Coordinates of C-alpha atoms in Angstrom, one line a residue:
Chain A
X16 CA -15.9 -1.9 -20.6
X17 CA -12.7 -0.3 -21.5
X18 CA -10.3 -2.9 -22.8
X19 CA -7.3 -0.7 -22.2
X20 CA -8.2 -0.3 -18.5
X21 CA -5.1 -2.2 -17.5
X22 CA -2.8 0.7 -18.2
X23 CA -4.3 3.7 -16.5
X24 CA -2.8 7.1 -17.4
X25 CA 0.0 7.7 -14.9
X26 CA -1.1 11.2 -14.2
X27 CA -4.7 10.7 -13.2
X28 CA -5.5 14.3 -14.2
X29 CA -5.0 13.6 -17.9
X30 CA -6.9 10.9 -19.6
X31 CA -10.5 10.0 -20.5
X32 CA -11.7 8.8 -17.0
X33 CA -10.1 11.6 -15.0
X34 CA -12.3 14.5 -16.0
X35 CA -15.4 13.0 -14.5
X36 CA -13.6 13.0 -11.2
X37 CA -12.9 16.7 -10.7
X38 CA -14.8 19.9 -10.9
X39 CA -14.3 21.6 -14.3
X40 CA -17.0 24.3 -14.2
X41 CA -19.8 25.5 -11.9
X42 CA -23.4 24.8 -12.8
X43 CA -25.8 26.4 -10.3
X44 CA -24.1 29.5 -8.9
X45 CA -24.8 32.2 -6.4
X46 CA -23.5 35.8 -6.8
X47 CA -21.9 38.2 -4.4
X48 CA -21.9 38.1 -0.7
X49 CA -21.1 41.4 1.2
X50 CA -20.2 41.6 4.9
X51 CA -18.9 44.2 7.3
X52 CA -18.0 44.5 11.0
X53 CA -20.2 46.7 13.1
X54 CA -20.4 47.7 16.8
X55 CA -21.9 44.4 18.1
X56 CA -20.6 41.9 15.6
X57 CA -20.9 41.1 11.9
X58 CA -23.5 42.0 9.3
X59 CA -23.7 40.0 6.1
X60 CA -25.9 40.3 3.1
X61 CA -26.6 38.0 0.1
X62 CA -29.4 37.6 -2.3
X63 CA -31.3 34.4 -2.8
X64 CA -30.6 33.7 -6.4
X65 CA -29.2 30.5 -7.9
X66 CA -28.3 31.0 -11.5
X67 CA -28.0 28.3 -14.0
X68 CA -25.7 29.9 -16.5
X69 CA -27.5 33.0 -17.6
X70 CA -30.9 31.8 -16.4
X71 CA -32.0 33.1 -13.0
X72 CA -33.3 29.6 -12.1
X73 CA -33.7 29.3 -8.3
X74 CA -34.9 32.3 -6.4
X75 CA -35.0 31.0 -2.8
X76 CA -31.5 29.8 -2.2
X77 CA -30.3 30.5 1.3
X78 CA -26.6 31.4 0.8
X79 CA -25.9 32.2 4.4
X80 CA -25.9 29.6 7.2
X81 CA -25.0 29.7 10.9
X82 CA -22.1 27.4 11.9
X83 CA -21.9 26.3 15.5
X84 CA -22.5 28.9 18.1
X85 CA -20.2 31.6 17.0
X86 CA -20.0 31.8 13.2
X87 CA -21.9 32.6 10.1
X88 CA -20.9 31.4 6.6
X89 CA -21.9 33.0 3.4
X90 CA -21.1 31.5 0.0
X91 CA -21.0 32.5 -3.6
X92 CA -20.2 30.1 -6.5
X93 CA -21.4 26.6 -7.0
X94 CA -24.3 25.8 -4.7
X95 CA -23.8 22.1 -4.5
X96 CA -20.2 22.6 -3.3
X97 CA -21.6 25.0 -0.7
X98 CA -23.9 22.2 0.5
X99 CA -20.9 19.8 0.7
X100 CA -19.0 22.4 2.7
X101 CA -21.9 22.6 5.1
X102 CA -21.8 18.9 5.6
X103 CA -18.0 19.0 6.4
X104 CA -18.6 21.8 8.8
X105 CA -21.6 20.0 10.4
X106 CA -19.4 17.0 11.1
X107 CA -16.6 19.3 12.5
X108 CA -19.0 21.1 14.8
X109 CA -20.6 17.7 15.9
X110 CA -17.2 16.3 17.0
X111 CA -16.4 19.6 18.7
X112 CA -19.7 19.4 20.6
X113 CA -19.2 15.8 21.7
X114 CA -16.2 16.8 23.8
X115 CA -18.7 18.6 26.0
X116 CA -15.9 20.5 27.7
X117 CA -17.2 24.0 27.6
X118 CA -15.1 25.0 24.6
X119 CA -16.4 25.5 21.1
X120 CA -14.8 26.4 17.8
X121 CA -14.8 30.1 17.1
X122 CA -14.9 31.9 13.7
X123 CA -11.1 32.1 13.4
X124 CA -10.8 28.3 13.8
X125 CA -13.6 27.6 11.3
X126 CA -12.0 30.0 8.8
X127 CA -8.7 28.3 9.2
X128 CA -10.3 24.9 8.6
X129 CA -12.1 26.1 5.5
X130 CA -8.8 27.6 4.2
X131 CA -7.1 24.2 4.6
X132 CA -9.9 22.4 2.8
X133 CA -10.1 24.9 -0.1
X134 CA -6.4 25.0 -0.6
X135 CA -5.9 21.3 -0.5
X136 CA -8.7 20.7 -3.0
X137 CA -7.1 23.3 -5.3
X138 CA -3.8 21.5 -5.1
X139 CA -5.5 18.3 -6.3
X140 CA -7.0 20.2 -9.2
X141 CA -10.5 19.4 -7.8
X142 CA -11.6 22.7 -6.3
X143 CA -14.8 23.5 -4.4
X144 CA -16.0 26.2 -6.6
X145 CA -16.9 28.8 -4.0
X146 CA -15.9 32.1 -2.5
X147 CA -16.7 31.9 1.2
X148 CA -17.2 34.7 3.8
X149 CA -16.9 33.6 7.4
X150 CA -17.8 36.0 10.1
X151 CA -18.4 35.7 13.8
X152 CA -17.9 36.9 17.4
X153 CA -16.4 34.9 20.2
X154 CA -15.6 36.3 23.7
X155 CA -16.2 39.8 22.4
X156 CA -13.7 39.5 19.6
X157 CA -15.2 40.1 16.1
X158 CA -13.8 38.2 13.2
X159 CA -14.5 38.5 9.5
X160 CA -12.6 36.6 6.9
X161 CA -12.8 35.3 3.3
X162 CA -11.5 32.3 1.4
X163 CA -12.0 31.4 -2.2
X164 CA -11.6 28.4 -4.5
X165 CA -7.9 28.8 -5.0
X166 CA -7.3 29.1 -1.3
X167 CA -6.6 32.8 -1.1
X168 CA -7.7 33.9 2.4
X169 CA -7.6 37.1 4.4
X170 CA -9.3 38.9 7.2
X171 CA -10.6 42.4 7.0
X172 CA -13.2 44.9 8.4
X173 CA -15.3 44.4 5.3
X174 CA -15.2 41.7 2.6
X175 CA -17.1 40.8 -0.5
X176 CA -17.1 38.1 -3.1
X177 CA -17.4 38.2 -6.9
X178 CA -18.8 41.4 -8.3
X179 CA -19.1 42.7 -4.7
X180 CA -15.3 43.1 -4.8
X181 CA -15.6 45.6 -7.7
X182 CA -18.8 47.3 -6.8
X183 CA -19.3 47.1 -3.1
X184 CA -15.8 47.3 -1.6
X185 CA -15.1 50.8 -3.0
X186 CA -18.3 52.0 -1.3
X187 CA -17.3 50.3 1.9
X188 CA -13.8 51.8 1.8
X189 CA -15.3 55.2 1.7
X190 CA -18.1 54.9 4.2
X191 CA -17.1 52.1 6.6
X192 CA -15.9 53.2 10.0
X193 CA -15.4 51.5 13.4
X194 CA -18.5 51.0 15.6
X195 CA -21.2 51.4 13.1
X196 CA -24.6 51.1 14.6
X197 CA -26.9 48.3 13.5
X198 CA -29.1 50.7 11.4
X199 CA -26.1 52.4 9.8
X200 CA -24.6 49.0 9.0
X201 CA -27.8 47.7 7.4
X202 CA -28.1 51.0 5.4
X203 CA -24.6 50.6 4.1
X204 CA -25.1 47.0 3.1
X205 CA -28.3 47.9 1.4
X206 CA -26.5 50.6 -0.5
X207 CA -24.0 48.0 -1.7
X208 CA -26.7 45.4 -2.6
X209 CA -28.7 48.0 -4.5
X210 CA -25.7 48.9 -6.7
X211 CA -25.1 45.1 -7.3
X212 CA -28.8 44.7 -8.2
X213 CA -28.5 47.4 -10.8
X214 CA -25.3 46.3 -12.3
X215 CA -24.8 42.5 -11.7
X216 CA -26.8 40.5 -14.2
X217 CA -27.0 37.5 -11.9
X218 CA -28.4 39.4 -8.9
X219 CA -32.1 38.9 -8.0
X220 CA -34.1 41.4 -6.0
X221 CA -34.7 39.1 -3.0
X222 CA -32.1 39.3 -0.3
X223 CA -31.4 38.4 3.3
X224 CA -29.4 40.3 5.8
X225 CA -27.8 38.2 8.6
X226 CA -26.4 39.5 11.9
X227 CA -24.1 37.7 14.3
X228 CA -23.3 39.0 17.7
X229 CA -22.2 37.4 21.0
X230 CA -25.8 36.4 21.6
X231 CA -26.2 34.5 18.4
X232 CA -27.2 34.5 14.8
X233 CA -30.3 36.1 13.2
X234 CA -31.0 35.8 9.5
X235 CA -33.7 38.1 8.3
X236 CA -36.7 37.1 6.3
X237 CA -36.2 37.6 2.6
X238 CA -37.2 41.1 1.4
X239 CA -36.6 43.2 -1.7
X240 CA -35.0 46.6 -2.3
X241 CA -36.7 49.6 -3.8
X242 CA -35.2 50.5 -7.1
X243 CA -35.4 53.6 -9.2
X244 CA -35.3 53.4 -12.9
X245 CA -36.1 57.0 -13.8
X246 CA -32.5 58.1 -14.0
X247 CA -32.0 60.1 -17.2
X248 CA -29.0 58.0 -18.1
X249 CA -31.3 54.9 -18.0
X250 CA -33.9 56.6 -20.2
X251 CA -31.7 56.9 -23.2
X252 CA -28.7 54.7 -22.4
X253 CA -27.1 54.6 -25.8
X254 CA -27.1 58.4 -26.4
X255 CA -23.5 59.3 -27.1
X256 CA -22.4 55.7 -27.5
X257 CA -20.9 55.5 -31.0
X258 CA -22.1 52.5 -32.9
X259 CA -24.9 51.5 -30.5
X260 CA -28.5 51.2 -31.4
Chain B
X23 CA -22.8 -18.2 40.7
X24 CA -19.0 -18.2 40.6
X25 CA -18.0 -21.6 39.5
X26 CA -14.6 -22.5 38.2
X27 CA -14.9 -23.6 34.6
X28 CA -11.8 -25.8 34.6
X29 CA -10.7 -26.4 31.1
X30 CA -13.7 -24.9 29.4
X31 CA -12.8 -21.3 30.2
X32 CA -9.6 -20.9 28.2
X33 CA -11.2 -19.5 25.1
X34 CA -14.3 -17.6 24.2
X35 CA -15.0 -20.1 21.5
X36 CA -15.5 -22.9 23.9
X37 CA -18.8 -23.9 25.4
X38 CA -18.9 -25.7 28.7
X39 CA -20.9 -28.9 29.1
X40 CA -23.7 -27.0 30.7
X41 CA -24.0 -24.5 27.8
X42 CA -22.1 -21.5 29.3
X43 CA -19.3 -19.5 27.7
X44 CA -17.1 -18.8 30.7
X45 CA -14.9 -16.1 29.1
X46 CA -18.0 -13.9 28.6
X47 CA -19.0 -14.5 32.2
X48 CA -15.5 -13.5 33.4
X49 CA -15.8 -10.3 31.2
X50 CA -19.0 -9.5 33.1
X51 CA -17.1 -9.8 36.4
X52 CA -14.8 -7.0 35.2
X53 CA -18.0 -4.8 34.9
X54 CA -19.2 -5.9 38.3
X55 CA -16.0 -4.6 39.9
X56 CA -16.3 -1.1 38.5
X57 CA -18.1 1.9 40.0
X58 CA -21.9 2.0 39.8
X59 CA -23.5 3.4 36.7
X60 CA -27.2 4.2 36.6
X61 CA -29.6 5.3 33.9
X62 CA -33.3 6.1 34.3
X63 CA -36.0 7.1 31.8
X64 CA -38.1 9.9 33.1
X65 CA -41.2 11.5 31.7
X66 CA -39.4 13.9 29.4
X67 CA -35.9 12.4 29.0
X68 CA -33.1 10.2 30.2
X69 CA -30.7 10.8 33.2
X70 CA -27.5 8.9 33.6
X71 CA -25.1 9.0 36.5
X72 CA -21.7 7.4 37.3
X73 CA -20.0 6.8 40.5
X74 CA -16.4 7.6 39.5
X75 CA -14.1 6.0 42.0
X76 CA -11.1 8.2 42.6
X77 CA -7.9 6.1 42.7
X78 CA -5.5 9.0 43.4
X79 CA -5.8 12.4 45.1
X80 CA -3.7 13.8 42.2
X81 CA -6.5 13.3 39.7
X82 CA -8.1 16.5 38.4
X83 CA -11.8 16.6 39.1
X84 CA -13.7 16.5 35.8
X85 CA -11.1 14.4 34.0
X86 CA -11.6 10.8 33.1
X87 CA -15.0 11.3 31.7
X88 CA -17.1 8.1 31.9
X89 CA -20.1 9.5 30.1
X90 CA -19.6 10.3 26.4
X91 CA -21.8 11.9 23.8
X92 CA -22.3 9.7 20.8
X93 CA -24.2 12.1 18.7
X94 CA -26.2 15.2 19.4
X95 CA -29.1 13.3 20.7
X96 CA -27.6 10.4 22.6
X97 CA -24.9 9.5 25.1
X98 CA -23.3 6.5 26.6
X99 CA -22.2 5.8 30.2
X100 CA -19.5 3.2 30.5
X101 CA -18.7 0.7 33.3
X102 CA -15.8 -1.7 33.5
X103 CA -12.4 -1.4 31.7
X104 CA -12.2 2.2 30.7
X105 CA -10.0 1.6 27.6
X106 CA -12.4 -1.0 26.3
X107 CA -15.2 1.5 26.8
X108 CA -13.4 4.1 24.7
X109 CA -13.4 1.7 21.8
X110 CA -17.1 1.1 22.1
X111 CA -17.8 4.8 22.2
X112 CA -15.6 5.4 19.2
X113 CA -17.4 2.7 17.3
X114 CA -20.8 4.1 18.3
X115 CA -19.8 7.6 17.2
X116 CA -18.7 6.2 13.9
X117 CA -21.9 4.3 13.4
X118 CA -24.0 7.4 14.2
X119 CA -22.2 9.7 11.8
X120 CA -22.3 7.0 9.1
X121 CA -26.0 6.5 9.5
X122 CA -26.6 10.3 9.2
X123 CA -24.5 10.6 6.1
X124 CA -26.3 7.7 4.4
X125 CA -29.9 8.4 5.6
X126 CA -29.9 12.1 6.2
X127 CA -31.3 11.9 9.7
X128 CA -30.0 11.2 13.2
X129 CA -29.7 7.5 14.0
X130 CA -32.7 6.1 15.9
X131 CA -31.6 5.0 19.3
X132 CA -33.0 1.5 18.7
X133 CA -30.7 1.2 15.6
X134 CA -27.7 2.6 17.5
X135 CA -28.2 0.1 20.3
X136 CA -28.5 -2.8 17.8
X137 CA -25.3 -1.7 16.1
X138 CA -23.3 -1.4 19.3
X139 CA -24.6 -4.7 20.6
X140 CA -23.6 -6.4 17.3
X141 CA -20.1 -5.0 17.6
X142 CA -19.7 -6.1 21.2
X143 CA -21.1 -9.5 20.3
X144 CA -18.6 -9.7 17.4
X145 CA -15.8 -9.8 19.8
X146 CA -17.2 -12.9 21.5
X147 CA -17.0 -15.0 18.3
X148 CA -13.3 -15.3 17.6
X149 CA -10.6 -16.9 19.6
X150 CA -8.1 -14.2 18.6
X151 CA -10.3 -11.4 20.0
X152 CA -11.2 -11.0 23.6
X153 CA -14.7 -9.9 24.8
X154 CA -15.1 -6.2 25.9
X155 CA -14.7 -5.9 29.6
X156 CA -17.3 -3.2 29.9
X157 CA -21.0 -2.7 30.0
X158 CA -22.6 0.3 28.5
X159 CA -25.8 2.3 29.3
X160 CA -27.0 4.1 26.2
X161 CA -29.6 6.9 26.5
X162 CA -31.0 9.0 23.8
X163 CA -33.9 11.0 22.5
X164 CA -35.3 10.5 19.0
X165 CA -38.7 11.0 17.4
X166 CA -40.0 8.0 19.3
X167 CA -39.2 9.8 22.5
X168 CA -36.6 9.2 25.2
X169 CA -35.1 5.6 25.2
X170 CA -32.7 3.8 27.5
X171 CA -30.7 0.7 26.4
X172 CA -28.1 -1.4 28.2
X173 CA -25.5 -3.5 26.4
X174 CA -23.6 -6.2 28.3
X175 CA -20.2 -7.8 27.4
X176 CA -22.1 -10.7 25.9
X177 CA -23.6 -8.5 23.3
X178 CA -27.1 -8.7 24.8
X179 CA -29.0 -5.5 24.6
X180 CA -32.4 -4.7 26.1
X181 CA -34.4 -1.6 26.5
X182 CA -35.1 -0.4 30.0
X183 CA -37.0 2.1 32.2
X184 CA -34.1 2.0 34.7
X185 CA -30.8 0.2 34.5
X186 CA -27.7 -0.2 36.8
X187 CA -24.4 -1.9 36.3
X188 CA -21.2 -2.1 38.5
X189 CA -20.5 -2.7 42.1
X190 CA -23.8 -1.4 43.6
X191 CA -26.1 -2.5 40.9
X192 CA -28.3 -4.7 43.1
X193 CA -28.9 -2.0 45.6
X194 CA -29.3 0.6 42.9
X195 CA -31.9 -1.5 41.1
X196 CA -33.9 -1.8 44.3
X197 CA -33.8 2.0 44.7
X198 CA -34.8 2.6 41.1
X199 CA -37.7 0.3 41.4
X200 CA -39.0 2.5 44.2
X201 CA -39.2 5.5 42.0
X202 CA -42.3 6.4 40.0
X203 CA -40.4 7.0 36.8
X204 CA -43.4 7.9 34.6
X205 CA -44.2 10.9 36.9
X206 CA -40.6 12.2 37.3
X207 CA -39.3 15.0 35.3
X208 CA -35.6 15.0 34.4
X209 CA -34.9 17.8 36.9
X210 CA -36.3 15.6 39.6
X211 CA -34.6 12.6 38.1
X212 CA -31.2 14.2 38.5
X213 CA -31.7 14.6 42.2
X214 CA -33.0 11.0 42.6
X215 CA -30.0 9.5 40.6
X216 CA -27.6 11.5 42.8
X217 CA -29.3 10.2 45.9
X218 CA -29.1 6.6 44.7
X219 CA -25.4 6.8 43.8
X220 CA -24.5 8.4 47.2
X221 CA -26.6 5.7 48.9
X222 CA -25.0 2.7 47.2
X223 CA -21.5 4.0 47.5
X224 CA -19.6 1.8 49.9
X225 CA -17.7 4.1 52.3
X226 CA -15.8 1.3 53.8
X227 CA -14.3 -0.3 50.7
X228 CA -13.8 2.7 48.4
X229 CA -12.9 6.1 49.8
X230 CA -13.6 9.0 47.5
X231 CA -15.7 9.2 44.4
X232 CA -16.8 11.9 42.0
X233 CA -20.3 12.1 40.7
X234 CA -20.7 12.5 36.9
X235 CA -24.1 13.0 35.5
X236 CA -25.6 13.7 32.1
X237 CA -29.1 14.0 30.6
X238 CA -31.0 14.2 27.3
X239 CA -34.4 15.8 27.8
X240 CA -36.8 18.5 26.7
X241 CA -35.0 21.0 28.9
X242 CA -31.7 20.3 27.1
X243 CA -33.5 20.6 23.8
X244 CA -33.1 16.9 23.2
X245 CA -29.3 17.3 23.1
X246 CA -27.1 15.1 25.2
X247 CA -25.0 17.1 27.6
X248 CA -23.5 17.2 31.1
X249 CA -26.1 18.2 33.7
X250 CA -25.6 21.9 34.3
X251 CA -23.3 22.8 37.2
X252 CA -25.9 24.5 39.3
X253 CA -28.3 21.5 39.1
X254 CA -25.5 19.1 39.8
X255 CA -24.6 21.0 42.9
X256 CA -28.2 21.0 44.0
X257 CA -28.3 17.3 43.5
X258 CA -25.1 16.6 45.4
X259 CA -26.4 18.7 48.4
X260 CA -29.7 16.9 48.4
X261 CA -28.0 13.5 48.2
X262 CA -25.7 14.3 51.1
X263 CA -28.6 15.5 53.1
X264 CA -30.6 12.4 52.4
X265 CA -27.6 10.3 53.5
X266 CA -27.3 12.1 56.8
X267 CA -30.9 11.8 57.4
X268 CA -30.6 8.0 56.9
X269 CA -27.5 7.9 59.2
X270 CA -29.3 9.8 61.9
X271 CA -31.9 7.1 62.2

């Protein structure tokens, strides 16, 4: 054992034993989640990939889960931290149900709870390495929010995590409008997911689209997008690029 | 059965010469003075009902819940000192969530009953703790089907088809024995429990009461919940009608 264990470093964050007690880097990660509000509720899309660094190791990871009666949670980032968050939320919903008083936690409340958890973990330098998308409908009110590992949280008509922020949000800013129909919403999400599939190296072509309305949650069966690789720019990608081979 | 245990009843750690622990028996008396609590095991689930005696007209109906959910699949109806009951329920909830976090599945009802009984028994072993002044009927649905347990202040716990505690327990037990439980569905069971509670309620001694009922059954998707309002109304109407029929004789 460690003979110098009697004097532990005062700041537990510095010192040999401290590093095994906090998250330093993620290991198995999920990539972007994209979500938007539509006429009846929220639509969310995420692929089913779990990457181990640059290896696309797990191809059937469900990164969207229903929470209670009114919410849907999608996560990108470290998958094991997502599973831990699901356990916290499970306990939260269980205690809420046990009151049996006709009330239940809505998406706004769940989002706030998650924000507190993420921010407090960040303050202890032991983050849950995720970017979370929380969407839901309660009493006719649609809600869509996001919170990430440093505790930044906000609410908007359309959100995305990771690469989705750079590739999908510009598309959504142009083409999103109030009261999208279900078909239009799915088409828009698929457009975003297709761009991500072409350009994000950790994307896999197996995705699910989830919908949450006042009636409840439906998560689609996994399916793949049709891709087109005959674009002339793909044929000879380095033409004109100086120094490329 | 009420004997004065002069000198041997001062502490829960004292046996009497005839082998009784009087403090525990006195604790059971606290349970006997409370409103009746019934539980029955039907074909497809458990139904529990409580005769909540209303002490003041100011009390809001629906408050002072006597039946609590312990986990998704189980619930507990409490008779006796309400505050003691809250402690037992809190402990049961904690045992249930602890089991789930360690073993990854919902706590089997048998295991939950054992843990609750151990806890109640624990408080009968030390002179600086007093026994719980409440009895508990625990009903749940796990993969072995619906199960009903009763835990007494002594820490004894048995599994039952039908159980009753509180003021009208003798009369209630007689009524329960008349029922053919293996053929009753929970829907029918709810009506029967309401009828029994209305029947054993003593109009002379206690004035008003509120009926609280819960169930865990296939219809509730094996989740413990309050009996839905429409079925509860139906049960109350049927119970009142049955009472009037009896009075008419």
